[in-house]
Amino acid sequence: MSGRGKAADEPSSHSLETAARKRSRSLAALGYTKPQTYEELRAVLSSGTVHFPKRLRQVAIFLWQHPSEVALGTIAQVAEQAGVQPSTLVRFAQIFGYSGFSDFQLLFKDRMKGSWPDPQGSPDKAGEPNVDLHFLNGMVGACQASLGRIGNNFDIAAFETMVDHLAAAELIYVIGSKRAFPVTTYLSLTLSQQGVRNVLVDNVGSTALDQVGCITPRDAVLAVSFSPYNSITPDLVAVAHERKARILAITDSTFSPLVKLSDTWLEVVEQDFGGFRSLAASLAVGMALVHGVVARRTD
Amino acid sequence: MSGRGKAADEPSSHSLETAARKRSRSLAALGYTKPQTYEELRAVLSSGTVHFPKRLRQVAIFLWQHPSEVALGTIAQVAEQAGVQPSTLVRFAQIFGYSGFSDFQLLFKDRMKGSWPDPQGSPDKAGEPNVDLHFLNGMVGACQASLGRIGNNFDIAAFETMVDHLAAAELIYVIGSKRAFPVTTYLSLTLSQQGVRNVLVDNVGSTALDQVGCITPRDAVLAVSFSPYNSITPDLVAVAHERKARILAITDSTFSPLVKLSDTWLEVVEQDFGGFRSLAASLAVGMALVHGVVARRTD
DNA sequence: GCTGTTTTCGAATGATATTTCTATTTTTTG
DNA sequence: CAAAAAATAGAAATATCATTCGAAAACAGC
């Protein structure tokens, strides 16, 4: 919000050098021009041609998933939520050719401007006097928001491809840890209940690597992973990839390490509330996958 | 965006007088309390009971008509667009009981938060020509219906009791199988992440009975079970009951065998679609439980 | 395992935004 | 119509923010 006056000016002779040097290893070298709209930015981020180091990737993931926080917050607030230093945000913006964070933030503000949320359906709930009830409502809201996003932005083509591959597979390996584990357990359960043979790679007894070591090219892997991507899932999927199995992924951004390993992937972004993330959308998509596989196989 | 630190503090003895004098001819005298949400503010404005002088009326009209500008802009930008001085905006906010503009602006930001404009895809997908998409939408509908039922018919008293018992427990045993297992895995994971010690009774190695054999009266059992109630969950809970632990249950009808074994129980009814049941509501309630326990323990 | 480079962190700095205060104008009231 | 009260505008003061820069840490290449 501040420091815009000087920032908008042409750089002085000294900072010109600095800026030029920095930009040389930035997007200009890659033939990109400064994104003028939020959609352009999103396109550049998802193109996969830019590879960020850890902290900058963290920034990319955060603003991919929480654009409204970026639009509404100050640099300090955004930095704290994203878990980085404020200066990291400035660096990120400058890599894209902006003079600083404020300049960069305008993208998000412009995108948001004019779109005022409709009067909420719930007629004010008598002010939610109870703190626990407030949290519950927030959590329900997060679930519904996650589910709502499926309605729009759903890549039905990728979904169909995934179903085809899964239906054609000899054996389906289901992989996911931490937050994704509830999703994979339900997937495995419903697949089995529908008569689709599958292996849940749950790493009980630390046998996961041995399990994926048995994968053949005729098998398919259904992997689920959410940010932060610090579980063993990518390692396991990498092995499966080497063994030439089909890799199908459900994940929450293009920055997931699963994306470059997978034949087809679906983006499912879960909202969180108070640090607790919803799983509603992933489960719904997962059930749809199971249903689709069963339908293909019984045709 | 700035100057919030001091503003949030209690007014000093000098400004206390000033503020009190001002507030005496403000809304407090009219029996209004400081609006906590944008909706409340809007209600007050539209009630017609408040009569503003020229400039303040100008402000009221502007933020009625351009809420998103107020949320996104700085006080200077808003003031210019509204055609008033920045200090007028501060006065306006203070009349409503806020410490200043920043404080007041939070109403607008909060209202806007989380509502990111969707990329406006085709509104209704031409009647779902795709069978897979139809199922997915049905599944999403089932999830939303399940979540919707929480809003109404939620036994908040039972919920509070459950949280109290869980918070008081020495060790929490989480039990659930089949369909309920994804819920219990997520419960166990989030409890652990929040530093609440717990045991997930997952029956790996068929050790579940031995595990529950270690339960003491100071422990609590959080059991999840859905119909048909043909899993081993009731058996395990029965053992825990004999061992005089507190039993807290999430289940989907009064006919559940868990009901007569448990000290307190919550009814969460999940809808199904095409034989695939949603877990969204149970997960949301589960997260709320975890949140509640953490809140109780950190008091 | 070392060296040169890239990346990150954190404090210092310069700039902006918000608020307070006072003189002036407008409105109300006797 | 005059005097008092209220409201406003504008400037000064203060708190916060965004940015820069140098040092430390992490990383990659040899």
XYZ file of C-alpha atoms (C1' of nucleotides) in Angstrom:
658
model
C 0.000 0.000 0.000
C 2.976 2.224 0.529
C 6.157 3.165 -1.188
C 4.434 3.410 -4.482
C 5.518 6.896 -5.378
C 9.157 6.221 -5.881
C 8.559 2.678 -6.980
C 6.549 3.807 -9.956
C 9.313 6.110 -11.082
C 12.057 5.028 -13.387
C 14.892 3.478 -11.438
C 17.873 5.677 -10.738
C 21.153 4.982 -12.481
C 22.333 2.822 -9.625
C 19.229 0.728 -9.151
C 18.936 0.432 -12.904
C 21.972 -1.782 -12.945
C 20.693 -3.873 -10.070
C 17.264 -4.245 -11.558
C 18.675 -5.131 -14.941
C 20.881 -7.791 -13.458
C 18.033 -9.294 -11.547
C 15.710 -9.244 -14.451
C 18.246 -11.015 -16.571
C 17.614 -14.169 -14.602
C 13.940 -13.477 -14.380
C 11.081 -13.917 -16.764
C 12.375 -11.498 -19.340
C 15.029 -14.026 -20.252
C 12.324 -16.633 -20.738
C 10.507 -14.464 -23.206
C 7.731 -13.570 -20.826
C 6.330 -10.111 -20.526
C 4.911 -8.709 -17.319
C 1.430 -10.150 -16.809
C -1.186 -7.430 -17.080
C -4.106 -9.325 -15.608
C -4.613 -11.968 -12.991
C -5.511 -14.494 -15.661
C -2.216 -13.923 -17.424
C -0.350 -14.396 -14.184
C -2.212 -17.606 -13.518
C -1.407 -18.829 -17.003
C 2.298 -18.146 -16.532
C 2.321 -19.895 -13.172
C 0.547 -22.954 -14.470
C 2.581 -23.185 -17.654
C 5.236 -24.985 -15.672
C 8.056 -23.252 -17.474
C 9.077 -21.322 -14.387
C 10.853 -23.210 -11.632
C 11.005 -21.524 -8.266
C 13.193 -22.240 -5.280
C 11.538 -23.227 -2.054
C 10.338 -19.948 -0.599
C 9.237 -18.507 -3.897
C 7.341 -21.671 -4.664
C 5.667 -21.317 -1.310
C 4.569 -17.855 -2.367
C 3.296 -19.111 -5.701
C 1.250 -21.822 -4.033
C -0.213 -19.426 -1.515
C -1.358 -16.859 -3.977
C -2.645 -19.572 -6.242
C -4.858 -20.841 -3.486
C -5.667 -17.698 -1.533
C -5.967 -14.875 -4.033
C -8.458 -12.976 -1.941
C -6.061 -12.821 0.982
C -3.486 -11.309 -1.313
C -5.944 -8.746 -2.592
C -7.217 -7.726 0.834
C -4.178 -7.993 3.064
C -1.065 -5.963 3.664
C 2.299 -7.371 2.702
C 2.960 -8.275 6.320
C -0.306 -10.170 6.678
C 0.133 -12.022 3.421
C 3.715 -12.885 4.263
C 2.742 -14.301 7.618
C -0.040 -16.414 6.177
C 2.206 -17.706 3.441
C 4.963 -18.380 5.949
C 7.612 -16.222 4.292
C 9.330 -12.904 4.853
C 7.748 -9.740 3.448
C 10.843 -9.179 1.376
C 10.304 -12.532 -0.290
C 6.996 -11.264 -1.603
C 8.714 -8.212 -3.015
C 11.315 -10.385 -4.708
C 8.582 -12.548 -6.144
C 6.809 -9.538 -7.582
C 10.020 -8.182 -9.050
C 10.811 -11.436 -10.793
C 7.610 -10.897 -12.719
C 8.697 -7.428 -13.664
C 6.756 -5.414 -11.135
C 8.349 -2.645 -9.176
C 7.192 -4.137 -5.891
C 4.447 -5.824 -4.008
C 1.993 -2.941 -4.167
C 2.187 -2.889 -7.919
C 1.768 -6.623 -8.072
C -1.132 -6.553 -5.668
C -3.109 -4.348 -8.034
C -3.619 -7.395 -10.240
C -5.497 -9.083 -7.461
C -7.416 -5.998 -6.464
C -8.519 -5.293 -9.999
C -9.673 -8.837 -10.370
C -11.728 -8.542 -7.232
C -13.076 -5.077 -7.824
C -16.713 -4.853 -8.632
C -17.440 -8.390 -7.559
C -19.192 -7.995 -4.263
C -20.456 -11.226 -2.745
C -24.174 -11.781 -2.847
C -26.091 -11.429 0.373
C -25.403 -14.717 2.144
C -28.196 -17.253 2.009
C -28.179 -17.824 5.740
C -30.326 -15.106 7.298
C -27.742 -14.178 9.923
C -28.068 -17.220 12.222
C -28.933 -15.114 15.261
C -25.370 -13.914 15.529
C -23.822 -17.298 16.384
C -23.418 -16.715 20.092
C -21.427 -19.894 20.595
C -17.768 -20.027 19.703
C -17.805 -23.737 18.899
C -20.839 -23.286 16.735
C -19.062 -20.494 14.961
C -16.177 -22.780 14.144
C -18.497 -25.525 12.984
C -20.258 -23.122 10.668
C -16.926 -21.948 9.360
C -15.871 -25.491 8.677
C -19.127 -26.245 6.920
C -18.603 -23.111 4.890
C -15.127 -24.235 3.895
C -16.521 -27.591 2.774
C -19.247 -25.980 0.744
C -16.823 -23.561 -0.837
C -14.568 -26.447 -1.810
C -17.481 -28.331 -3.293
C -18.652 -25.234 -5.081
C -15.389 -24.877 -6.914
C -15.850 -28.272 -8.483
C -18.967 -27.052 -10.218
C -16.989 -24.461 -12.138
C -13.412 -25.139 -13.267
C -13.713 -28.870 -13.532
C -11.519 -30.496 -16.103
C -13.943 -33.107 -17.341
C -11.602 -34.240 -20.097
C -8.847 -35.044 -17.640
C -11.400 -36.801 -15.499
C -12.540 -38.998 -18.379
C -8.967 -39.871 -19.247
C -8.279 -40.849 -15.679
C -11.323 -43.072 -15.567
C -10.290 -44.751 -18.819
C -6.809 -45.489 -17.548
C -8.078 -46.744 -14.214
C -10.645 -48.968 -15.882
C -8.000 -50.422 -18.173
C -5.535 -51.146 -15.399
C -4.853 -54.640 -14.216
C -4.402 -53.516 -10.627
C -4.904 -50.087 -9.109
C -2.448 -48.785 -6.528
C -3.866 -46.054 -4.301
C -1.264 -43.789 -2.722
C -1.620 -40.899 -0.320
C -0.342 -39.864 3.091
C -1.131 -37.427 5.885
C -4.110 -35.289 4.922
C -4.654 -37.316 1.772
C -4.789 -40.613 3.622
C -8.473 -40.388 4.582
C -9.232 -39.878 0.921
C -7.223 -42.885 -0.176
C -8.694 -45.145 2.476
C -12.180 -44.267 1.310
C -11.171 -44.740 -2.308
C -9.690 -48.119 -1.573
C -12.691 -49.187 0.444
C -15.256 -48.210 -2.156
C -13.214 -49.681 -4.988
C -13.071 -52.978 -3.159
C -16.770 -52.847 -2.335
C -17.464 -52.397 -6.026
C -15.309 -55.362 -6.921
C -12.388 -53.366 -8.286
C -9.151 -54.900 -7.087
C -6.769 -52.401 -5.621
C -3.850 -51.984 -3.281
C -3.865 -49.283 -0.653
C -0.254 -48.251 -0.134
C -0.536 -47.335 3.512
C 3.074 -47.835 4.571
C 2.118 -50.017 7.531
C 5.287 -51.815 8.451
C 7.186 -49.422 6.185
C 6.571 -51.699 3.252
C 5.397 -49.021 0.872
C 8.542 -48.979 -1.239
C 8.468 -52.739 -1.551
C 4.836 -52.587 -2.557
C 5.383 -50.075 -5.325
C 8.385 -52.120 -6.383
C 5.905 -54.732 -7.589
C 4.113 -52.361 -9.942
C 4.018 -53.377 -13.600
C 3.352 -51.294 -16.717
C -0.148 -52.731 -16.859
C -1.054 -51.206 -13.484
C -2.315 -47.750 -12.680
C -1.475 -45.543 -9.717
C -4.042 -43.205 -8.239
C -2.109 -40.720 -6.129
C -3.521 -38.008 -3.889
C -1.390 -35.246 -2.426
C -1.945 -31.771 -1.036
C 0.404 -28.947 -0.166
C 2.738 -28.875 1.670
C 4.124 -31.659 -0.468
C 6.495 -33.046 2.114
C 5.224 -36.596 2.406
C 6.667 -39.703 0.887
C 3.966 -39.793 -1.765
C 6.109 -38.151 -4.481
C 8.929 -40.628 -3.835
C 6.593 -43.572 -4.156
C 5.016 -42.187 -7.285
C 8.458 -41.610 -8.772
C 9.193 -45.308 -8.400
C 5.903 -46.209 -10.028
C 6.741 -43.812 -12.827
C 10.064 -45.503 -13.440
C 8.249 -48.802 -13.599
C 6.138 -47.352 -16.421
C 2.776 -47.562 -14.779
C 0.059 -45.067 -15.630
C 0.075 -42.290 -13.031
C -3.164 -40.468 -12.234
C -3.039 -37.707 -9.650
C -5.418 -35.636 -7.574
C -3.635 -32.616 -6.178
C -4.158 -28.959 -5.424
C -1.853 -26.951 -7.647
C 0.421 -27.150 -10.624
C 3.358 -26.922 -8.262
C 2.732 -30.325 -6.842
C 5.640 -32.670 -7.538
C 3.070 -35.181 -8.728
C 2.172 -33.099 -11.758
C 5.298 -33.762 -13.734
C 5.212 -37.444 -12.889
C 1.614 -38.052 -13.873
C -0.048 -38.880 -17.156
C -3.181 -37.018 -16.161
C -4.004 -34.982 -13.107
C -6.973 -33.188 -11.598
C -6.799 -29.990 -9.616
C -8.969 -30.054 -6.516
C -8.480 -27.100 -4.208
C -9.710 -27.562 -0.673
C -10.491 -24.547 1.439
C -9.448 -24.405 5.031
C -10.871 -22.760 8.097
C -8.847 -22.046 11.156
C -6.080 -24.261 9.846
C -8.332 -27.276 9.365
C -8.654 -28.259 5.764
C -11.786 -29.635 4.197
C -11.636 -32.929 2.333
C -15.141 -32.760 0.947
C -14.246 -31.937 -2.627
C -11.522 -34.561 -2.921
C -13.826 -37.219 -1.552
C -16.591 -36.267 -3.942
C -14.246 -36.362 -6.911
C -12.827 -39.637 -5.660
C -16.258 -41.210 -5.465
C -17.006 -40.013 -8.964
C -13.819 -41.688 -10.160
C -14.790 -44.963 -8.540
C -18.236 -44.757 -10.036
C -16.784 -44.033 -13.438
C -14.398 -46.972 -13.294
C -17.171 -49.337 -12.309
C -19.357 -48.020 -15.113
C -16.575 -48.516 -17.697
C -15.811 -52.017 -16.544
C -19.379 -53.239 -16.552
C -20.122 -51.868 -20.016
C -3.940 0.476 6.269
C -1.727 2.105 8.849
C -1.934 3.668 12.242
C -3.863 0.798 13.603
C -1.688 -0.062 16.539
C -2.496 2.846 18.739
C -5.999 3.079 17.426
C -6.820 -0.368 18.725
C -5.676 0.528 22.200
C -7.890 2.032 24.813
C -8.052 5.767 24.429
C -5.832 7.789 26.719
C -7.377 9.870 29.453
C -7.424 12.913 27.259
C -8.901 11.386 24.152
C -11.268 9.387 26.322
C -13.098 12.596 27.110
C -13.156 13.621 23.501
C -14.365 10.268 22.316
C -16.998 10.086 25.012
C -18.299 13.506 24.107
C -18.490 12.617 20.486
C -20.098 9.307 21.079
C -22.738 10.957 23.204
C -24.142 12.464 20.051
C -23.483 9.342 18.092
C -25.250 6.050 17.746
C -24.861 5.036 21.354
C -27.434 7.640 22.233
C -29.778 6.116 19.715
C -29.471 2.723 21.330
C -27.313 1.296 18.591
C -24.332 -0.858 19.239
C -21.288 -1.043 17.023
C -22.146 -3.171 13.990
C -20.090 -6.347 13.923
C -20.798 -7.364 10.361
C -21.409 -5.646 7.098
C -24.999 -6.820 7.165
C -25.580 -5.134 10.495
C -24.100 -1.930 9.210
C -26.309 -2.072 6.176
C -29.328 -2.651 8.352
C -28.523 0.386 10.458
C -27.974 2.543 7.408
C -31.197 1.487 5.769
C -33.249 1.766 8.932
C -33.550 5.482 8.340
C -33.223 6.285 12.028
C -29.876 7.991 11.548
C -29.798 11.390 9.902
C -26.472 12.541 8.608
C -25.303 15.991 7.617
C -24.279 16.528 4.047
C -20.762 15.136 3.894
C -21.459 12.171 6.092
C -24.486 11.325 4.032
C -22.265 11.451 0.998
C -20.052 8.895 2.674
C -22.970 6.665 3.553
C -24.225 6.699 -0.014
C -20.809 5.935 -1.428
C -20.116 2.934 0.722
C -23.620 1.687 0.121
C -23.026 1.743 -3.575
C -19.350 0.862 -3.808
C -18.524 -1.541 -0.996
C -15.752 -3.215 -2.917
C -13.945 0.083 -3.380
C -14.064 0.564 0.359
C -12.692 -2.914 0.983
C -9.886 -2.658 -1.549
C -8.817 0.977 -1.377
C -6.876 3.143 1.014
C -8.593 5.872 2.942
C -7.207 8.452 0.534
C -8.518 6.634 -2.510
C -11.922 6.083 -0.984
C -12.117 9.684 0.148
C -11.321 10.960 -3.287
C -13.853 8.745 -4.980
C -16.496 9.710 -2.462
C -15.587 13.357 -2.826
C -14.797 13.982 0.829
C -11.783 14.480 3.054
C -10.050 11.474 4.575
C -10.801 12.831 8.010
C -14.492 12.733 7.195
C -14.250 9.002 6.712
C -12.578 8.683 10.080
C -15.325 10.707 11.705
C -17.921 8.563 10.038
C -16.302 5.395 11.356
C -16.022 6.843 14.845
C -19.695 7.758 14.915
C -20.361 4.043 14.574
C -18.079 3.296 17.485
C -14.964 2.242 15.624
C -11.558 3.541 16.534
C -10.907 4.684 13.011
C -11.160 3.901 9.361
C -8.941 0.831 9.394
C -11.067 -0.794 12.024
C -14.189 0.059 10.100
C -12.744 -1.210 6.865
C -12.313 -4.679 8.321
C -16.080 -5.104 8.052
C -15.814 -4.764 4.311
C -12.728 -6.893 3.998
C -14.165 -9.710 6.036
C -17.285 -9.639 3.950
C -15.241 -9.925 0.815
C -12.787 -12.503 2.051
C -13.104 -15.940 0.610
C -15.388 -14.820 -2.164
C -13.083 -14.827 -5.125
C -14.866 -14.239 -8.407
C -15.099 -17.480 -10.311
C -13.868 -17.439 -13.883
C -17.491 -17.376 -15.042
C -17.593 -20.591 -17.007
C -20.712 -21.559 -18.891
C -23.385 -21.230 -16.236
C -25.145 -24.562 -16.435
C -23.106 -26.779 -18.723
C -26.030 -27.302 -21.080
C -27.910 -29.737 -18.888
C -25.051 -32.092 -18.000
C -24.704 -34.097 -21.176
C -22.005 -36.184 -19.580
C -22.895 -39.140 -17.424
C -19.764 -38.868 -15.279
C -20.403 -35.196 -14.701
C -23.928 -36.037 -13.699
C -22.684 -38.400 -11.054
C -20.148 -35.915 -9.810
C -22.807 -33.264 -9.452
C -25.014 -35.741 -7.652
C -22.206 -36.548 -5.259
C -21.535 -32.887 -4.642
C -25.231 -32.439 -4.010
C -25.207 -35.256 -1.474
C -22.287 -33.640 0.331
C -23.960 -30.273 0.413
C -27.199 -31.764 1.634
C -25.323 -33.516 4.437
C -23.572 -30.320 5.383
C -26.816 -28.409 5.237
C -28.416 -30.655 7.828
C -25.779 -29.693 10.343
C -26.951 -26.109 10.206
C -30.374 -27.089 11.417
C -30.882 -29.826 14.041
C -27.488 -29.633 15.622
C -27.299 -30.658 19.235
C -24.887 -28.061 20.450
C -25.269 -29.104 24.087
C -24.200 -32.661 23.326
C -21.333 -31.283 21.288
C -20.110 -29.152 24.177
C -20.312 -32.093 26.540
C -18.292 -34.222 24.160
C -15.632 -31.564 23.870
C -15.453 -31.264 27.661
C -14.997 -34.997 28.114
C -12.410 -35.232 25.369
C -10.480 -32.294 26.739
C -10.470 -33.842 30.204
C -9.318 -37.255 29.009
C -5.823 -38.513 29.678
C -5.667 -40.316 26.344
C -8.156 -40.328 23.502
C -8.913 -43.565 21.661
C -10.352 -43.043 18.188
C -12.352 -45.955 16.875
C -14.092 -46.491 13.568
C -14.053 -48.960 10.737
C -15.120 -49.295 7.133
C -16.859 -46.122 6.010
C -16.017 -44.426 9.290
C -12.326 -45.166 8.987
C -11.470 -42.178 6.786
C -13.112 -39.977 9.401
C -11.137 -41.509 12.245
C -7.843 -41.313 10.380
C -8.387 -37.625 9.776
C -9.448 -37.111 13.381
C -6.365 -38.878 14.640
C -4.085 -36.954 12.300
C -5.437 -33.539 13.204
C -5.488 -34.336 16.908
C -1.834 -35.301 16.737
C -0.970 -32.230 14.693
C -2.561 -30.116 17.389
C -0.558 -31.837 20.079
C -3.432 -33.900 21.488
C -2.232 -37.398 22.225
C -4.468 -40.107 20.821
C -4.571 -43.686 19.706
C -6.119 -44.646 16.397
C -7.566 -48.100 16.806
C -7.061 -49.289 13.259
C -6.926 -53.026 13.839
C -3.715 -53.441 11.881
C -2.394 -56.816 12.911
C -5.768 -57.535 14.527
C -4.574 -55.902 17.697
C -7.613 -53.723 18.229
C -9.024 -55.775 21.102
C -5.690 -55.759 22.856
C -5.447 -52.023 22.365
C -8.811 -51.295 23.901
C -7.909 -53.707 26.683
C -5.474 -51.046 27.863
C -8.119 -48.356 28.277
C -8.452 -46.839 31.754
C -11.339 -44.883 33.324
C -9.400 -41.670 32.782
C -9.430 -42.156 29.009
C -12.061 -41.182 26.490
C -13.195 -43.040 23.417
C -14.320 -41.199 20.318
C -16.207 -43.703 18.233
C -17.611 -43.188 14.755
C -20.009 -45.621 13.176
C -22.611 -45.568 10.429
C -25.306 -47.989 9.433
C -25.175 -50.839 8.679
C -23.656 -51.397 12.075
C -21.956 -54.649 11.268
C -18.380 -53.717 11.968
C -16.327 -54.507 15.017
C -16.676 -50.967 16.315
C -19.536 -51.744 18.725
C -17.591 -54.682 20.149
C -14.553 -52.553 20.782
C -16.619 -49.795 22.307
C -18.340 -52.311 24.551
C -14.979 -53.317 25.955
C -14.096 -49.688 26.547
C -17.440 -49.237 28.260
C -16.767 -52.114 30.619
C -13.460 -50.541 31.436
C -15.357 -47.405 32.499
C -13.927 -44.963 29.997
C -15.992 -42.037 28.760
C -17.617 -42.987 25.462
C -18.382 -40.275 22.918
C -20.021 -41.312 19.668
C -20.747 -39.898 16.246
C -23.336 -41.982 14.524
C -26.321 -41.667 12.263
C -29.374 -42.812 14.173
C -30.718 -43.642 17.613
C -30.700 -47.265 16.563
C -26.953 -47.405 16.458
C -25.544 -49.886 18.982
C -23.180 -47.157 20.070
C -25.964 -45.027 21.492
C -26.655 -47.138 24.567
C -22.959 -47.550 25.261
C -22.071 -43.885 25.062
C -22.159 -41.068 27.574
C -22.941 -38.548 24.853
C -23.536 -38.932 21.171
C -24.107 -36.786 18.136
C -26.370 -37.616 15.259
C -24.797 -36.864 11.896
C -26.757 -38.090 8.925
C -24.875 -38.475 5.698
C -26.717 -38.528 2.426
C -25.779 -40.940 -0.310
C -25.920 -40.834 -4.064
C -25.858 -43.918 -6.209
C -24.793 -45.969 -3.222
C -21.791 -43.793 -2.424
C -22.126 -42.059 0.876
C -20.817 -38.589 1.651
C -18.501 -38.107 4.592
C -18.478 -34.335 4.438
C -20.673 -33.659 7.453
C -18.894 -36.137 9.715
C -15.542 -34.672 8.803
C -16.745 -31.147 9.453
C -18.160 -32.099 12.844
C -14.984 -34.020 13.598
C -12.817 -31.007 12.847
C -15.016 -28.877 15.059
C -14.516 -31.389 17.870
C -10.758 -31.265 17.468
C -10.829 -27.504 17.426
C -12.971 -27.443 20.532
C -10.697 -29.800 22.426
C -7.636 -27.754 21.569
C -9.399 -24.576 22.622
C -10.421 -26.113 25.968
C -6.967 -27.430 26.676
C -5.174 -24.191 25.899
C -7.480 -22.097 28.075
C 34.843 -31.677 -0.016
C 35.536 -27.246 -1.626
C 34.303 -22.889 -4.210
C 31.278 -19.790 -6.452
C 26.592 -18.768 -7.010
C 21.912 -18.337 -5.698
C 18.592 -17.695 -2.280
C 16.943 -16.241 2.056
C 16.738 -13.536 6.105
C 16.456 -9.450 8.968
C 17.403 -4.770 10.065
C 17.494 -0.089 8.353
C 15.324 3.288 5.541
C 12.354 6.024 3.049
C 7.640 6.706 1.963
C 2.694 6.425 2.765
C -1.476 6.054 5.255
C -4.165 7.107 9.149
C -5.359 9.860 12.761
C -5.559 14.070 15.587
C -6.087 18.771 16.094
C -7.457 23.526 15.076
C -9.228 27.214 12.321
C -13.034 28.113 9.417
C -17.494 27.570 7.511
C -22.119 26.162 7.854
C -26.215 25.292 10.306
C -29.345 25.790 14.007
C -31.755 28.288 17.533
C -33.379 32.027 20.448
C -30.583 38.839 12.834
C -27.111 37.387 16.006
C -24.923 34.021 18.764
C -23.950 29.364 19.793
C -23.288 24.803 18.280
C -22.021 21.572 14.935
C -19.670 20.121 10.948
C -15.964 20.424 7.743
C -11.419 21.044 5.592
C -6.761 21.070 5.825
C -2.361 20.569 7.919
C 0.654 18.402 11.241
C 1.951 14.364 13.817
C 2.437 9.551 14.321
C 2.244 4.829 13.369
C 2.719 1.467 9.965
C 4.068 -0.233 5.695
C 6.878 -1.431 1.577
C 11.301 -1.604 -0.039
C 16.225 -1.953 -0.146
C 20.546 -3.753 1.054
C 24.180 -6.450 3.148
C 25.254 -10.599 5.575
C 24.369 -15.407 6.322
C 22.780 -19.710 4.697
C 21.729 -23.062 1.268
C 22.733 -24.927 -2.982
C 25.036 -26.561 -7.228
C 28.996 -27.653 -9.924
C 33.429 -29.369 -10.114
